[in-house]
């Protein structure tokens, strides 16, 4: 019989795994973390060089700095190695060990970037069968994104280009470019000519997902014409006055996320396949801005799921006309509460007869708003004069976020429960009510009459 006090013999199960599986595990680490595993044993000494991914972040290498007073900001250790030296050394070691073809290359260089080094590394990465390229570079001067890269990045599927002073001048021929690119992220990129951005997109014939953070576009017209595009994320903060016309022609688009300032001339084109739209606008009290928002929302009438932020609803209150079309396909509405919610709400509900899910989200900074007598009368008229057909015949889920237990909120919820014949779930959420008050509010909610016999009330 074995001695019960003897210690079990340790078994290194991980090291017995095949190289391909170990490399897959290491691919979830940054290159710096993967290199550290080389000290484990002879087996692991060069294993990291076989990982088909290189991931460098200059901030990580600054962590090994031992004295800020004894070295320049661009040096990371006592030997005076710069970030560029470390990256180049890793490249050399990887090439010497006949590594697998590189699939992912990520480079975050936050200061004192060297454009020659960056171009060299990008060329080296694309000489493999690279599928993902992510560059987040801060250059002291303009960096010309190498036009030659449009010639041979044939296997690239994902391209993220971020930073400042990155200058793009794509080729004029659509035959060059990125024939396999499906995901493109452009943030704070400069464009050489008025048509440079359009030419960039024409180099991506199978593009499906585009994210555009625009702060440096200085031309009159911005066009996004991509027949294959399915997802579009637009961030136009601080760029509103730099272009006069915005045009989208993306007939295959299924998801649109817009954040920023809305200009007067916006043409969204054919959005017949649009499923979901998430709209967050910058607030402005200039004349006609509410009408500009109204004209923007009109073009989303085919959408099935719609999220409107509080600034947008507040801008709609200032519109001199409320002439939105019917939203027959709309089944989900997330409505962030603005200071004049009740002036907009009845109109929207009457225009969406097939709404099945409604989410009201009253953000914390709106907590100062107090419903006055006029707002209360609007609530009463909305339910007593002509109940929106979506509430009486289609509504199944209602969620009130940011609920504070006020009289007008309870009255509003009560009307929903009383009128919604097919309601299944009423959820009320609040982060600002203490436990005793929650018990009182829940008790009042449970006492409210319900038209739907299957409706369940949840309070959190």
mmCIF file of N, CA and C in Angstrom, residues 312-413:
data_model
loop_
_atom_site.group_PDB
_atom_site.id
_atom_site.type_symbol
_atom_site.label_atom_id
_atom_site.label_comp_id
_atom_site.label_asym_id
_atom_site.label_seq_id
_atom_site.Cartn_x
_atom_site.Cartn_y
_atom_site.Cartn_z
ATOM 1 N N UNK A 312 -31.414 63.697 -28.264
ATOM 2 C CA UNK A 312 -32.192 63.662 -29.495
ATOM 3 C C UNK A 312 -33.662 63.961 -29.212
ATOM 4 N N UNK A 313 -34.217 63.329 -28.181
ATOM 5 C CA UNK A 313 -35.624 63.576 -27.877
ATOM 6 C C UNK A 313 -35.852 65.022 -27.451
ATOM 7 N N UNK A 314 -34.864 65.606 -26.785
ATOM 8 C CA UNK A 314 -34.980 67.002 -26.386
ATOM 9 C C UNK A 314 -34.930 67.918 -27.610
ATOM 10 N N UNK A 315 -34.099 67.559 -28.600
ATOM 11 C CA UNK A 315 -34.042 68.340 -29.837
ATOM 12 C C UNK A 315 -35.349 68.223 -30.614
ATOM 13 N N UNK A 316 -35.965 67.038 -30.592
ATOM 14 C CA UNK A 316 -37.241 66.857 -31.282
ATOM 15 C C UNK A 316 -38.320 67.752 -30.687
ATOM 16 N N UNK A 317 -38.219 68.033 -29.400
ATOM 17 C CA UNK A 317 -39.192 68.918 -28.760
ATOM 18 C C UNK A 317 -39.157 70.321 -29.358
ATOM 19 N N UNK A 318 -37.999 70.702 -29.886
ATOM 20 C CA UNK A 318 -37.827 72.049 -30.422
ATOM 21 C C UNK A 318 -38.148 72.135 -31.909
ATOM 22 N N UNK A 319 -38.513 70.993 -32.503
ATOM 23 C CA UNK A 319 -38.860 71.009 -33.924
ATOM 24 C C UNK A 319 -40.155 71.780 -34.134
ATOM 25 N N UNK A 320 -40.201 72.577 -35.189
ATOM 26 C CA UNK A 320 -41.402 73.360 -35.488
ATOM 27 C C UNK A 320 -42.452 72.529 -36.201
ATOM 28 N N UNK A 321 -42.062 71.340 -36.641
ATOM 29 C CA UNK A 321 -43.004 70.443 -37.305
ATOM 30 C C UNK A 321 -42.720 69.024 -36.832
ATOM 31 N N UNK A 322 -43.753 68.228 -36.712
ATOM 32 C CA UNK A 322 -43.578 66.823 -36.339
ATOM 33 C C UNK A 322 -44.268 65.989 -37.411
ATOM 34 N N UNK A 323 -43.533 65.693 -38.473
ATOM 35 C CA UNK A 323 -44.110 65.021 -39.628
ATOM 36 C C UNK A 323 -43.367 63.731 -39.966
ATOM 37 N N UNK A 324 -43.068 62.950 -38.935
ATOM 38 C CA UNK A 324 -42.417 61.665 -39.171
ATOM 39 C C UNK A 324 -43.381 60.711 -39.872
ATOM 40 N N UNK A 325 -42.853 59.813 -40.711
ATOM 41 C CA UNK A 325 -43.711 58.807 -41.363
ATOM 42 C C UNK A 325 -44.058 57.685 -40.393
ATOM 43 N N UNK A 326 -44.874 56.763 -40.831
ATOM 44 C CA UNK A 326 -45.197 55.589 -40.034
ATOM 45 C C UNK A 326 -43.989 54.650 -39.969
ATOM 46 N N UNK A 327 -43.759 54.076 -38.791
ATOM 47 C CA UNK A 327 -42.695 53.085 -38.589
ATOM 48 C C UNK A 327 -43.366 51.711 -38.442
ATOM 49 N N UNK A 328 -43.846 51.171 -39.543
ATOM 50 C CA UNK A 328 -44.633 49.946 -39.505
ATOM 51 C C UNK A 328 -43.815 48.739 -39.048
ATOM 52 N N UNK A 329 -42.512 48.726 -39.315
ATOM 53 C CA UNK A 329 -41.674 47.575 -38.973
ATOM 54 C C UNK A 329 -41.119 47.642 -37.555
ATOM 55 N N UNK A 330 -41.272 48.777 -36.893
ATOM 56 C CA UNK A 330 -40.631 48.975 -35.593
ATOM 57 C C UNK A 330 -41.271 48.087 -34.531
ATOM 58 N N UNK A 331 -40.452 47.199 -33.954
ATOM 59 C CA UNK A 331 -40.921 46.283 -32.910
ATOM 60 C C UNK A 331 -40.274 46.565 -31.562
ATOM 61 N N UNK A 332 -39.113 47.250 -31.571
ATOM 62 C CA UNK A 332 -38.372 47.533 -30.329
ATOM 63 C C UNK A 332 -37.996 49.005 -30.308
ATOM 64 N N UNK A 333 -38.350 49.691 -29.225
ATOM 65 C CA UNK A 333 -38.007 51.106 -29.067
ATOM 66 C C UNK A 333 -37.369 51.326 -27.709
ATOM 67 N N UNK A 334 -36.115 51.826 -27.712
ATOM 68 C CA UNK A 334 -35.435 52.246 -26.490
ATOM 69 C C UNK A 334 -35.387 53.763 -26.522
ATOM 70 N N UNK A 335 -36.083 54.369 -25.573
ATOM 71 C CA UNK A 335 -36.306 55.812 -25.598
ATOM 72 C C UNK A 335 -35.684 56.427 -24.358
ATOM 73 N N UNK A 336 -34.559 57.129 -24.508
ATOM 74 C CA UNK A 336 -33.929 57.797 -23.375
ATOM 75 C C UNK A 336 -34.698 59.076 -23.060
ATOM 76 N N UNK A 337 -35.020 59.267 -21.798
ATOM 77 C CA UNK A 337 -35.895 60.352 -21.398
ATOM 78 C C UNK A 337 -35.176 61.683 -21.467
ATOM 79 N N UNK A 338 -35.794 62.646 -22.145
ATOM 80 C CA UNK A 338 -35.323 64.020 -22.155
ATOM 81 C C UNK A 338 -36.226 64.873 -21.285
ATOM 82 N N UNK A 339 -35.896 66.143 -21.189
ATOM 83 C CA UNK A 339 -36.629 67.029 -20.287
ATOM 84 C C UNK A 339 -38.055 67.288 -20.746
ATOM 85 N N UNK A 340 -38.384 66.924 -21.984
ATOM 86 C CA UNK A 340 -39.761 67.126 -22.444
ATOM 87 C C UNK A 340 -40.254 65.847 -23.113
ATOM 88 N N UNK A 341 -40.028 64.739 -22.426
ATOM 89 C CA UNK A 341 -40.403 63.429 -22.937
ATOM 90 C C UNK A 341 -41.840 63.391 -23.429
ATOM 91 N N UNK A 342 -42.752 63.918 -22.646
ATOM 92 C CA UNK A 342 -44.173 63.706 -22.898
ATOM 93 C C UNK A 342 -44.669 64.468 -24.120
ATOM 94 N N UNK A 343 -43.932 65.422 -24.602
ATOM 95 C CA UNK A 343 -44.332 66.122 -25.823
ATOM 96 C C UNK A 343 -44.042 65.286 -27.060
ATOM 97 N N UNK A 344 -43.085 64.377 -26.979
ATOM 98 C CA UNK A 344 -42.661 63.589 -28.132
ATOM 99 C C UNK A 344 -43.261 62.187 -28.095
ATOM 100 N N UNK A 345 -43.410 61.654 -26.906
ATOM 101 C CA UNK A 345 -43.824 60.268 -26.739
ATOM 102 C C UNK A 345 -45.115 59.892 -27.466
ATOM 103 N N UNK A 346 -46.205 60.640 -27.289
ATOM 104 C CA UNK A 346 -47.452 60.218 -27.951
ATOM 105 C C UNK A 346 -47.309 60.114 -29.465
ATOM 106 N N UNK A 347 -46.596 61.057 -30.061
ATOM 107 C CA UNK A 347 -46.400 61.024 -31.515
ATOM 108 C C UNK A 347 -45.689 59.745 -31.941
ATOM 109 N N UNK A 348 -44.610 59.409 -31.251
ATOM 110 C CA UNK A 348 -43.830 58.234 -31.634
ATOM 111 C C UNK A 348 -44.643 56.944 -31.482
ATOM 112 N N UNK A 349 -45.402 56.837 -30.407
ATOM 113 C CA UNK A 349 -46.168 55.619 -30.179
ATOM 114 C C UNK A 349 -47.277 55.453 -31.216
ATOM 115 N N UNK A 350 -47.901 56.534 -31.623
ATOM 116 C CA UNK A 350 -48.948 56.448 -32.642
ATOM 117 C C UNK A 350 -48.377 56.091 -34.008
ATOM 118 N N UNK A 351 -47.093 56.379 -34.226
ATOM 119 C CA UNK A 351 -46.461 56.109 -35.521
ATOM 120 C C UNK A 351 -45.852 54.713 -35.604
ATOM 121 N N UNK A 352 -45.894 53.963 -34.504
ATOM 122 C CA UNK A 352 -45.295 52.617 -34.479
ATOM 123 C C UNK A 352 -46.339 51.619 -33.999
ATOM 124 N N UNK A 353 -47.279 51.239 -34.841
ATOM 125 C CA UNK A 353 -48.403 50.408 -34.409
ATOM 126 C C UNK A 353 -48.030 48.991 -34.011
ATOM 127 N N UNK A 354 -46.842 48.523 -34.395
ATOM 128 C CA UNK A 354 -46.463 47.135 -34.129
ATOM 129 C C UNK A 354 -45.403 46.986 -33.040
ATOM 130 N N UNK A 355 -45.230 48.006 -32.228
ATOM 131 C CA UNK A 355 -44.247 47.929 -31.142
ATOM 132 C C UNK A 355 -44.607 46.812 -30.165
ATOM 133 N N UNK A 356 -43.627 45.955 -29.895
ATOM 134 C CA UNK A 356 -43.815 44.862 -28.945
ATOM 135 C C UNK A 356 -42.997 45.064 -27.675
ATOM 136 N N UNK A 357 -41.891 45.813 -27.786
ATOM 137 C CA UNK A 357 -41.008 46.050 -26.638
ATOM 138 C C UNK A 357 -40.711 47.543 -26.544
ATOM 139 N N UNK A 358 -40.934 48.118 -25.366
ATOM 140 C CA UNK A 358 -40.622 49.523 -25.122
ATOM 141 C C UNK A 358 -39.731 49.605 -23.893
ATOM 142 N N UNK A 359 -38.613 50.316 -24.038
ATOM 143 C CA UNK A 359 -37.696 50.559 -22.920
ATOM 144 C C UNK A 359 -37.582 52.063 -22.728
ATOM 145 N N UNK A 360 -37.960 52.547 -21.546
ATOM 146 C CA UNK A 360 -37.758 53.948 -21.192
ATOM 147 C C UNK A 360 -36.573 54.017 -20.248
ATOM 148 N N UNK A 361 -35.642 54.861 -20.587
ATOM 149 C CA UNK A 361 -34.412 54.946 -19.785
ATOM 150 C C UNK A 361 -34.209 56.386 -19.355
ATOM 151 N N UNK A 362 -34.463 56.667 -18.090
ATOM 152 C CA UNK A 362 -34.279 58.014 -17.548
ATOM 153 C C UNK A 362 -32.913 58.074 -16.898
ATOM 154 N N UNK A 363 -31.997 58.776 -17.535
ATOM 155 C CA UNK A 363 -30.611 58.814 -17.054
ATOM 156 C C UNK A 363 -30.531 59.603 -15.758
ATOM 157 N N UNK A 364 -29.468 59.327 -14.991
ATOM 158 C CA UNK A 364 -29.341 59.907 -13.658
ATOM 159 C C UNK A 364 -29.304 61.424 -13.685
ATOM 160 N N UNK A 365 -28.631 61.994 -14.706
ATOM 161 C CA UNK A 365 -28.499 63.449 -14.710
ATOM 162 C C UNK A 365 -29.819 64.141 -15.041
ATOM 163 N N UNK A 366 -30.866 63.344 -15.422
ATOM 164 C CA UNK A 366 -32.177 63.923 -15.656
ATOM 165 C C UNK A 366 -33.032 63.898 -14.391
ATOM 166 N N UNK A 367 -32.430 63.453 -13.275
ATOM 167 C CA UNK A 367 -33.205 63.295 -12.061
ATOM 168 C C UNK A 367 -33.789 64.596 -11.546
ATOM 169 N N UNK A 368 -33.222 65.752 -11.938
ATOM 170 C CA UNK A 368 -33.718 67.030 -11.462
ATOM 171 C C UNK A 368 -35.052 67.401 -12.092
ATOM 172 N N UNK A 369 -35.403 66.717 -13.190
ATOM 173 C CA UNK A 369 -36.610 67.091 -13.926
ATOM 174 C C UNK A 369 -37.856 66.705 -13.138
ATOM 175 N N UNK A 370 -38.778 67.640 -13.013
ATOM 176 C CA UNK A 370 -40.030 67.404 -12.310
ATOM 177 C C UNK A 370 -41.173 67.538 -13.299
ATOM 178 N N UNK A 371 -42.023 66.555 -13.336
ATOM 179 C CA UNK A 371 -43.161 66.581 -14.249
ATOM 180 C C UNK A 371 -44.162 67.635 -13.771
ATOM 181 N N UNK A 372 -44.508 68.583 -14.633
ATOM 182 C CA UNK A 372 -45.454 69.626 -14.242
ATOM 183 C C UNK A 372 -46.869 69.250 -14.664
ATOM 184 N N UNK A 373 -47.821 70.161 -14.418
ATOM 185 C CA UNK A 373 -49.221 69.875 -14.698
ATOM 186 C C UNK A 373 -49.471 69.638 -16.179
ATOM 187 N N UNK A 374 -48.749 70.388 -17.043
ATOM 188 C CA UNK A 374 -48.940 70.217 -18.481
ATOM 189 C C UNK A 374 -48.535 68.818 -18.911
ATOM 190 N N UNK A 375 -47.397 68.331 -18.393
ATOM 191 C CA UNK A 375 -46.948 66.988 -18.736
ATOM 192 C C UNK A 375 -47.956 65.938 -18.253
ATOM 193 N N UNK A 376 -48.478 66.131 -17.053
ATOM 194 C CA UNK A 376 -49.452 65.194 -16.513
ATOM 195 C C UNK A 376 -50.697 65.146 -17.380
ATOM 196 N N UNK A 377 -51.122 66.309 -17.860
ATOM 197 C CA UNK A 377 -52.311 66.335 -18.715
ATOM 198 C C UNK A 377 -52.052 65.629 -20.035
ATOM 199 N N UNK A 378 -50.813 65.709 -20.552
ATOM 200 C CA UNK A 378 -50.474 65.014 -21.793
ATOM 201 C C UNK A 378 -50.564 63.508 -21.588
ATOM 202 N N UNK A 379 -50.088 63.031 -20.448
ATOM 203 C CA UNK A 379 -50.173 61.604 -20.132
ATOM 204 C C UNK A 379 -51.635 61.173 -20.094
ATOM 205 N N UNK A 380 -52.465 61.985 -19.440
ATOM 206 C CA UNK A 380 -53.878 61.635 -19.329
ATOM 207 C C UNK A 380 -54.535 61.590 -20.710
ATOM 208 N N UNK A 381 -54.242 62.592 -21.552
ATOM 209 C CA UNK A 381 -54.862 62.632 -22.876
ATOM 210 C C UNK A 381 -54.407 61.456 -23.727
ATOM 211 N N UNK A 382 -53.141 61.076 -23.570
ATOM 212 C CA UNK A 382 -52.593 60.000 -24.389
ATOM 213 C C UNK A 382 -53.359 58.695 -24.156
ATOM 214 N N UNK A 383 -53.839 58.480 -22.946
ATOM 215 C CA UNK A 383 -54.515 57.225 -22.634
ATOM 216 C C UNK A 383 -56.037 57.360 -22.610
ATOM 217 N N UNK A 384 -56.545 58.546 -22.369
ATOM 218 C CA UNK A 384 -57.986 58.713 -22.269
ATOM 219 C C UNK A 384 -58.632 59.062 -23.604
ATOM 220 N N UNK A 385 -57.921 59.783 -24.464
ATOM 221 C CA UNK A 385 -58.511 60.198 -25.733
ATOM 222 C C UNK A 385 -58.319 59.147 -26.819
ATOM 223 N N UNK A 386 -57.074 58.784 -27.084
ATOM 224 C CA UNK A 386 -56.788 57.811 -28.141
ATOM 225 C C UNK A 386 -55.560 56.997 -27.753
ATOM 226 N N UNK A 387 -55.780 55.839 -27.229
ATOM 227 C CA UNK A 387 -54.678 54.980 -26.793
ATOM 228 C C UNK A 387 -53.901 54.509 -28.022
ATOM 229 N N UNK A 388 -52.569 54.645 -28.028
ATOM 230 C CA UNK A 388 -51.781 54.142 -29.161
ATOM 231 C C UNK A 388 -52.052 52.670 -29.397
ATOM 232 N N UNK A 389 -52.265 52.306 -30.651
ATOM 233 C CA UNK A 389 -52.645 50.941 -30.982
ATOM 234 C C UNK A 389 -51.572 49.926 -30.580
ATOM 235 N N UNK A 390 -50.310 50.362 -30.568
ATOM 236 C CA UNK A 390 -49.235 49.432 -30.187
ATOM 237 C C UNK A 390 -49.387 48.980 -28.742
ATOM 238 N N UNK A 391 -49.863 49.872 -27.868
ATOM 239 C CA UNK A 391 -50.011 49.520 -26.460
ATOM 240 C C UNK A 391 -51.183 48.575 -26.254
ATOM 241 N N UNK A 392 -52.280 48.830 -26.923
ATOM 242 C CA UNK A 392 -53.486 48.028 -26.694
ATOM 243 C C UNK A 392 -53.461 46.673 -27.394
ATOM 244 N N UNK A 393 -52.697 46.548 -28.484
ATOM 245 C CA UNK A 393 -52.799 45.307 -29.266
ATOM 246 C C UNK A 393 -51.486 44.549 -29.473
ATOM 247 N N UNK A 394 -50.307 45.163 -29.209
ATOM 248 C CA UNK A 394 -49.049 44.475 -29.529
ATOM 249 C C UNK A 394 -48.029 44.443 -28.388
ATOM 250 N N UNK A 395 -48.094 45.388 -27.473
ATOM 251 C CA UNK A 395 -47.040 45.508 -26.460
ATOM 252 C C UNK A 395 -46.977 44.269 -25.565
ATOM 253 N N UNK A 396 -45.781 43.666 -25.490
ATOM 254 C CA UNK A 396 -45.564 42.479 -24.665
ATOM 255 C C UNK A 396 -44.568 42.723 -23.533
ATOM 256 N N UNK A 397 -43.636 43.640 -23.746
ATOM 257 C CA UNK A 397 -42.602 43.907 -22.739
ATOM 258 C C UNK A 397 -42.441 45.408 -22.549
ATOM 259 N N UNK A 398 -42.450 45.844 -21.309
ATOM 260 C CA UNK A 398 -42.241 47.254 -20.985
ATOM 261 C C UNK A 398 -41.214 47.340 -19.860
ATOM 262 N N UNK A 399 -40.199 48.163 -20.042
ATOM 263 C CA UNK A 399 -39.133 48.302 -19.040
ATOM 264 C C UNK A 399 -38.913 49.784 -18.771
ATOM 265 N N UNK A 400 -39.087 50.188 -17.523
ATOM 266 C CA UNK A 400 -38.857 51.581 -17.116
ATOM 267 C C UNK A 400 -37.565 51.606 -16.319
ATOM 268 N N UNK A 401 -36.496 52.176 -16.892
ATOM 269 C CA UNK A 401 -35.206 52.295 -16.209
ATOM 270 C C UNK A 401 -35.075 53.695 -15.607
ATOM 271 N N UNK A 402 -34.499 53.760 -14.418
ATOM 272 C CA UNK A 402 -34.339 55.052 -13.756
ATOM 273 C C UNK A 402 -35.590 55.504 -13.028
ATOM 274 N N UNK A 403 -36.452 54.568 -12.708
ATOM 275 C CA UNK A 403 -37.707 54.848 -12.008
ATOM 276 C C UNK A 403 -37.407 55.372 -10.607
ATOM 277 N N UNK A 404 -38.128 56.450 -10.191
ATOM 278 C CA UNK A 404 -37.881 57.062 -8.881
ATOM 279 C C UNK A 404 -39.103 57.037 -7.974
ATOM 280 N N UNK A 405 -40.176 56.455 -8.456
ATOM 281 C CA UNK A 405 -41.344 56.292 -7.603
ATOM 282 C C UNK A 405 -42.223 57.514 -7.464
ATOM 283 N N UNK A 406 -42.082 58.487 -8.332
ATOM 284 C CA UNK A 406 -42.905 59.693 -8.243
ATOM 285 C C UNK A 406 -44.339 59.393 -8.665
ATOM 286 N N UNK A 407 -45.217 60.328 -8.351
ATOM 287 C CA UNK A 407 -46.638 60.117 -8.638
ATOM 288 C C UNK A 407 -46.895 59.977 -10.130
ATOM 289 N N UNK A 408 -46.271 60.850 -10.931
ATOM 290 C CA UNK A 408 -46.541 60.795 -12.363
ATOM 291 C C UNK A 408 -45.953 59.541 -12.993
ATOM 292 N N UNK A 409 -44.838 59.017 -12.457
ATOM 293 C CA UNK A 409 -44.265 57.773 -12.981
ATOM 294 C C UNK A 409 -45.187 56.592 -12.672
ATOM 295 N N UNK A 410 -45.705 56.551 -11.446
ATOM 296 C CA UNK A 410 -46.640 55.489 -11.082
ATOM 297 C C UNK A 410 -47.904 55.568 -11.927
ATOM 298 N N UNK A 411 -48.354 56.783 -12.194
ATOM 299 C CA UNK A 411 -49.556 56.957 -13.013
ATOM 300 C C UNK A 411 -49.309 56.481 -14.437
ATOM 301 N N UNK A 412 -48.134 56.785 -14.967
ATOM 302 C CA UNK A 412 -47.804 56.370 -16.331
ATOM 303 C C UNK A 412 -47.739 54.847 -16.427
ATOM 304 N N UNK A 413 -47.030 54.208 -15.480
ATOM 305 C CA UNK A 413 -46.937 52.750 -15.458
ATOM 306 C C UNK A 413 -48.322 52.134 -15.281
#
